[in-house]
Structures are given as structure tokens and as C-alpha cells.
XYZ file of C-alpha atoms in Angstrom:
285
model
C 81.795 96.983 111.053
C 79.322 99.530 111.834
C 78.761 102.405 109.290
C 79.877 105.846 110.146
C 79.183 109.474 108.895
C 82.661 111.191 107.842
C 82.722 114.813 108.288
C 84.654 116.755 105.763
C 86.047 120.219 105.701
C 87.706 121.871 102.930
C 91.475 123.528 103.204
C 91.118 127.116 104.087
C 92.615 127.969 100.757
C 90.542 125.680 98.490
C 86.909 124.973 97.556
C 87.975 121.284 97.909
C 89.622 118.705 99.854
C 93.230 117.324 98.473
C 94.847 114.781 100.402
C 97.993 112.424 99.978
C 98.538 109.439 101.840
C 101.569 107.168 101.965
C 101.132 105.234 105.368
C 98.212 102.973 105.285
C 98.338 102.559 109.441
C 97.446 106.591 109.336
C 94.210 106.036 107.707
C 90.996 105.314 109.469
C 89.733 102.226 108.207
C 86.030 102.051 108.081
C 82.789 101.305 106.449
C 81.740 105.096 105.960
C 79.800 107.895 103.807
C 79.901 111.589 103.559
C 78.039 113.818 101.437
C 80.860 114.695 99.166
C 82.154 113.228 95.957
C 85.618 111.321 96.222
C 87.936 110.834 93.601
C 90.552 108.228 94.726
C 93.498 107.280 92.999
C 96.286 104.554 93.721
C 99.222 104.323 91.402
C 100.108 100.966 92.002
C 99.514 97.832 94.284
C 96.651 95.779 94.555
C 93.789 95.386 97.322
C 89.989 95.242 97.986
C 87.555 97.356 96.523
C 84.082 97.725 98.612
C 81.852 100.476 97.308
C 78.100 100.304 97.953
C 77.056 96.555 97.421
C 79.961 96.091 95.040
C 82.804 93.945 96.482
C 85.845 92.796 94.363
C 89.504 93.200 94.233
C 91.836 95.543 92.278
C 95.246 95.238 91.090
C 97.984 97.555 89.258
C 96.323 100.592 90.855
C 93.010 101.987 90.989
C 91.126 105.317 89.676
C 87.422 105.231 91.322
C 85.026 108.283 91.707
C 82.322 107.741 94.430
C 79.035 109.478 94.662
C 77.794 111.385 97.704
C 76.236 109.177 100.524
C 77.692 106.221 98.937
C 79.106 103.607 101.750
C 82.628 102.472 101.167
C 85.778 100.935 102.798
C 88.710 102.690 103.164
C 91.212 101.876 100.192
C 94.132 101.214 102.781
C 92.236 97.948 104.122
C 94.237 94.931 103.921
C 97.448 97.248 102.650
C 100.618 96.637 104.473
C 103.581 98.202 102.246
C 103.945 100.096 99.135
C 100.800 102.260 99.697
C 100.135 105.615 98.258
C 96.663 107.266 97.512
C 95.668 110.924 96.310
C 91.984 111.796 97.359
C 89.898 114.724 96.129
C 86.926 115.409 98.101
C 84.237 118.002 96.481
C 80.411 118.884 96.420
C 78.772 119.186 93.191
C 78.311 123.155 93.968
C 81.996 123.644 95.063
C 82.291 126.329 92.703
C 78.825 127.813 93.173
C 75.158 126.372 93.023
C 74.910 126.612 89.309
C 78.570 125.282 88.374
C 77.189 122.407 86.843
C 74.692 123.913 84.910
C 76.822 125.745 82.691
C 76.723 124.423 78.986
C 80.232 123.908 78.947
C 80.040 121.632 81.690
C 77.174 119.265 80.510
C 79.383 116.208 80.110
C 80.777 116.692 83.735
C 77.325 117.086 85.076
C 76.440 113.620 83.350
C 79.935 112.209 84.896
C 78.684 113.366 88.473
C 75.292 111.828 88.161
C 77.045 108.409 86.857
C 79.448 108.654 89.813
C 76.552 108.293 92.164
C 76.815 104.620 91.624
C 80.351 104.640 91.947
C 82.776 104.589 88.821
C 86.131 102.716 88.162
C 88.031 103.753 85.259
C 90.568 101.830 83.004
C 94.292 101.711 82.714
C 94.837 104.230 79.981
C 92.777 107.003 81.766
C 94.388 106.218 84.965
C 97.959 106.634 83.358
C 96.530 110.146 82.050
C 94.790 111.382 85.025
C 97.261 109.902 87.853
C 100.152 112.453 86.727
C 97.861 115.225 86.932
C 96.501 114.504 90.330
C 100.257 114.051 91.551
C 100.782 117.319 90.219
C 98.315 119.206 91.910
C 99.941 118.070 95.351
C 102.632 120.723 94.682
C 100.336 123.436 92.663
C 99.422 126.783 94.249
C 95.702 127.129 94.512
C 94.761 128.564 91.328
C 96.502 126.268 89.172
C 95.466 123.275 91.333
C 91.738 124.362 90.402
C 92.475 124.244 86.597
C 94.181 120.931 87.008
C 91.248 119.583 88.620
C 88.604 120.909 86.062
C 91.206 119.338 83.333
C 90.798 116.020 85.252
C 86.917 116.120 85.432
C 86.702 116.889 81.655
C 88.863 113.641 81.020
C 86.897 111.481 83.044
C 83.599 112.905 81.544
C 84.685 111.987 78.066
C 86.260 108.841 78.434
C 84.057 105.819 77.581
C 86.401 103.621 79.589
C 84.389 103.951 82.901
C 82.591 100.893 84.502
C 79.649 101.576 87.049
C 80.534 99.670 90.278
C 76.753 99.619 91.493
C 75.215 99.249 87.550
C 71.467 98.648 88.738
C 71.628 100.418 91.895
C 69.147 103.341 92.179
C 67.799 105.468 89.445
C 68.921 109.243 89.457
C 69.061 111.603 92.377
C 67.720 110.243 95.656
C 66.787 112.695 98.464
C 69.039 112.921 101.149
C 66.731 111.403 103.547
C 66.219 108.161 101.323
C 70.137 108.138 100.973
C 70.861 108.397 104.579
C 68.106 105.339 105.204
C 69.667 103.354 102.519
C 72.878 103.754 104.297
C 71.643 102.421 107.207
C 70.516 99.534 105.544
C 73.871 98.770 103.812
C 75.732 99.259 107.387
C 73.166 96.821 108.542
C 73.664 94.056 105.760
C 77.727 94.776 105.802
C 77.482 93.511 109.534
C 74.900 90.990 109.375
C 74.919 89.149 105.848
C 76.225 85.822 107.341
C 73.042 85.703 109.499
C 69.230 85.193 108.180
C 68.111 88.850 107.055
C 64.542 89.659 108.161
C 62.666 92.101 105.962
C 60.981 93.174 109.460
C 64.050 94.216 111.105
C 65.176 96.451 108.131
C 61.489 97.872 107.925
C 62.092 98.897 111.413
C 65.518 100.172 111.010
C 64.210 102.666 108.454
C 60.893 103.250 110.218
C 58.815 101.631 107.310
C 56.102 99.040 107.104
C 57.276 95.979 105.688
C 55.464 96.317 102.549
C 56.760 100.041 102.051
C 59.993 98.578 102.746
C 60.371 96.295 99.866
C 58.754 98.863 97.428
C 61.408 101.339 98.790
C 64.342 98.839 98.426
C 63.504 97.425 95.076
C 63.231 101.221 93.894
C 66.602 102.439 95.282
C 68.472 99.277 94.114
C 66.703 97.647 91.182
C 66.656 94.152 93.423
C 64.439 92.373 96.065
C 65.968 92.018 99.357
C 66.448 88.365 98.882
C 68.414 88.868 95.448
C 70.472 91.709 96.972
C 71.375 89.586 99.933
C 72.463 86.913 97.597
C 74.537 88.904 95.490
C 76.111 90.360 98.409
C 77.107 86.981 99.862
C 78.362 85.741 96.452
C 80.546 89.128 96.066
C 82.122 88.116 99.298
C 82.718 84.592 98.468
C 84.465 85.801 95.495
C 86.848 87.657 97.517
C 87.427 84.535 100.023
C 88.042 82.478 96.947
C 91.036 84.630 96.037
C 92.493 82.941 99.388
C 93.553 79.372 100.055
C 90.485 78.492 101.975
C 88.339 75.339 101.351
C 85.249 76.092 99.368
C 83.065 74.651 102.066
C 84.493 77.094 104.427
C 83.999 80.061 101.864
C 80.342 79.027 101.465
C 79.942 79.118 105.285
C 81.749 82.262 105.815
C 79.832 84.031 102.948
C 76.156 83.217 104.803
C 75.506 80.164 103.039
C 74.517 77.057 105.250
C 74.001 74.731 102.541
C 76.958 73.975 100.200
C 74.536 72.763 97.326
C 72.670 76.147 97.636
C 75.917 77.945 97.551
C 77.069 76.188 94.252
C 74.027 76.651 92.600
C 73.781 80.444 93.455
C 77.330 81.283 92.668
C 76.877 79.720 89.107
C 73.587 81.622 88.779
C 75.105 84.914 89.544
C 78.780 84.452 87.958
C 78.175 81.656 85.337
C 80.947 79.903 86.886
C 81.381 77.175 89.838
C 83.413 78.385 92.597
C 86.372 76.007 91.751
C 86.078 77.478 88.114
C 86.242 81.058 89.510
C 89.157 80.332 91.553
C 90.978 78.824 88.439
C 90.015 81.856 86.325
C 91.452 84.193 88.820
C 94.629 82.471 89.552
C 95.134 82.524 85.715
C 94.687 86.231 85.472
C 96.674 86.714 88.250
C 99.909 85.010 86.541
């Protein structure tokens, strides 16, 4: 699946974009990125979460805040029925270039900084914020803006937020570097099952091999080898939720040796593949 840039335009009567989807077939499912922040709320259901290098499943609904230029897959992926999502897309300067510099918004500024790695919020926060996001769908522009500010304040104040790419990146990367990393993510998303050559990625990003290795470690906190192994194991975790033989999961995740797969999986998760499958089955009951 090729990484694509998604252009976003706010509504004519608003400084941000508000979307409401109930038909998954109407959403363009793709691996994409954009310079806007994106708040996504799904009141119910389960599905696949793929944000940056993070892959997992969600159940019982979802609330995530995705930073700019962070590649992600549409949340309609794999959903057939009982689908609803509310999406808010906005730039950090949607209320002016100094908006986040106001002293009253210091916590919101920190929220925006943390969202660059992708954030998911707990059930209690989702239950508090969800009705407010739904209310925005019928509000006139001014009241809608006030509600959005209240939502951002709530998200900034809660400790119940988890980073989806906790060790990825440090601070705000220049736009050129973010776009470069997006190209790397796109290549790995498409080719992670195959041997990944650092020279290929260096050429893709117009860097020498040593420069690419330094750049990648600085941007992700991981070496390329560790990143690819973690990506493959995350993908295997998704496949283990299905009724597939573990050998098939191993090969479908880019491991050509079952023993190496088992060893790497345990190293990164603390469980064997079969133990992980049993654990997830118990949690789903």
C-alpha cells in the first residue's frame, strides 16, 4: 500500500474541518499523511489501529489524536458494519500563529507536542469527550469552536493518555525531515516482509548510508534493524488474533525462520506467540 499525501481544506465557515462518517465503504482506505492534526472518535466497535510504526487492535471504540505528517491507515480498514466516526482536522495555528503561545493554553500546547507521536485515550475520557464531539455536528460555528476548545482542554488535562510511538522522534522535526521519514515508513509498510537493505532506504531519502543510519536513529530512537523487527512483531500480533497457524504467521510477518521468530517475539513482548494468542483470547471474552 503506497503512502499518499492527503490535502485537507477547512469548511468555508470554519477554521478547522469536522467530518462525520457512518459508511466505511465511502471512506478512501489508504496509508496516508497530512500536515494537520487529526482527532478521531469511534463510539463503538473494534478494528485495526495503524499509526506510524504502531500496529494493534482496538475494541469498544477509540479516541486518538494524531500529529502532523504521522502516517496512518484509515480507521474504516477492515470494518464492514456498525461503523461511525467523527473526525476533527486542524492545524496548530488554526486560530492564529500565536494561538498556542497564550499562557492559558500551555497544557494544550503540550498536548499538541505529545500528539506528534500519536495518542490514544482511555474509556473514561472517551465517554466524556465523545458526546461533546457528537454535539459539534449540530452546533453553529461559534458554539462548535467553543466545544472544540473544551475538548482540547479535557484531553490536555487527563493523565489517561498513551503514546502510540513512545520512543519515536524527539520534539518537532522540520517539515523536510518529516516528509523524508514518511517515505521511509511507506517503503517499510510495503516491503517489511522482504529483506530490508539500508542502502535502498538511504537512496530513497537522498542520504549516504552512514548519514541515513544517524538520521533514522535520531528520528525513531531505534536502529533500522530493531525498527524492522518491532514492525514485524507488531504485524504478527495482528495476525495472531486470527485463526492462522503460527508458522504461517511467522512467514507472513517477514520471518523466514520459525525459531528466530519465536525468539524475537518473546524478546519484544515477553510472551511466546502461542502465549500471546491465549492472552488475547482471554481478554476478548
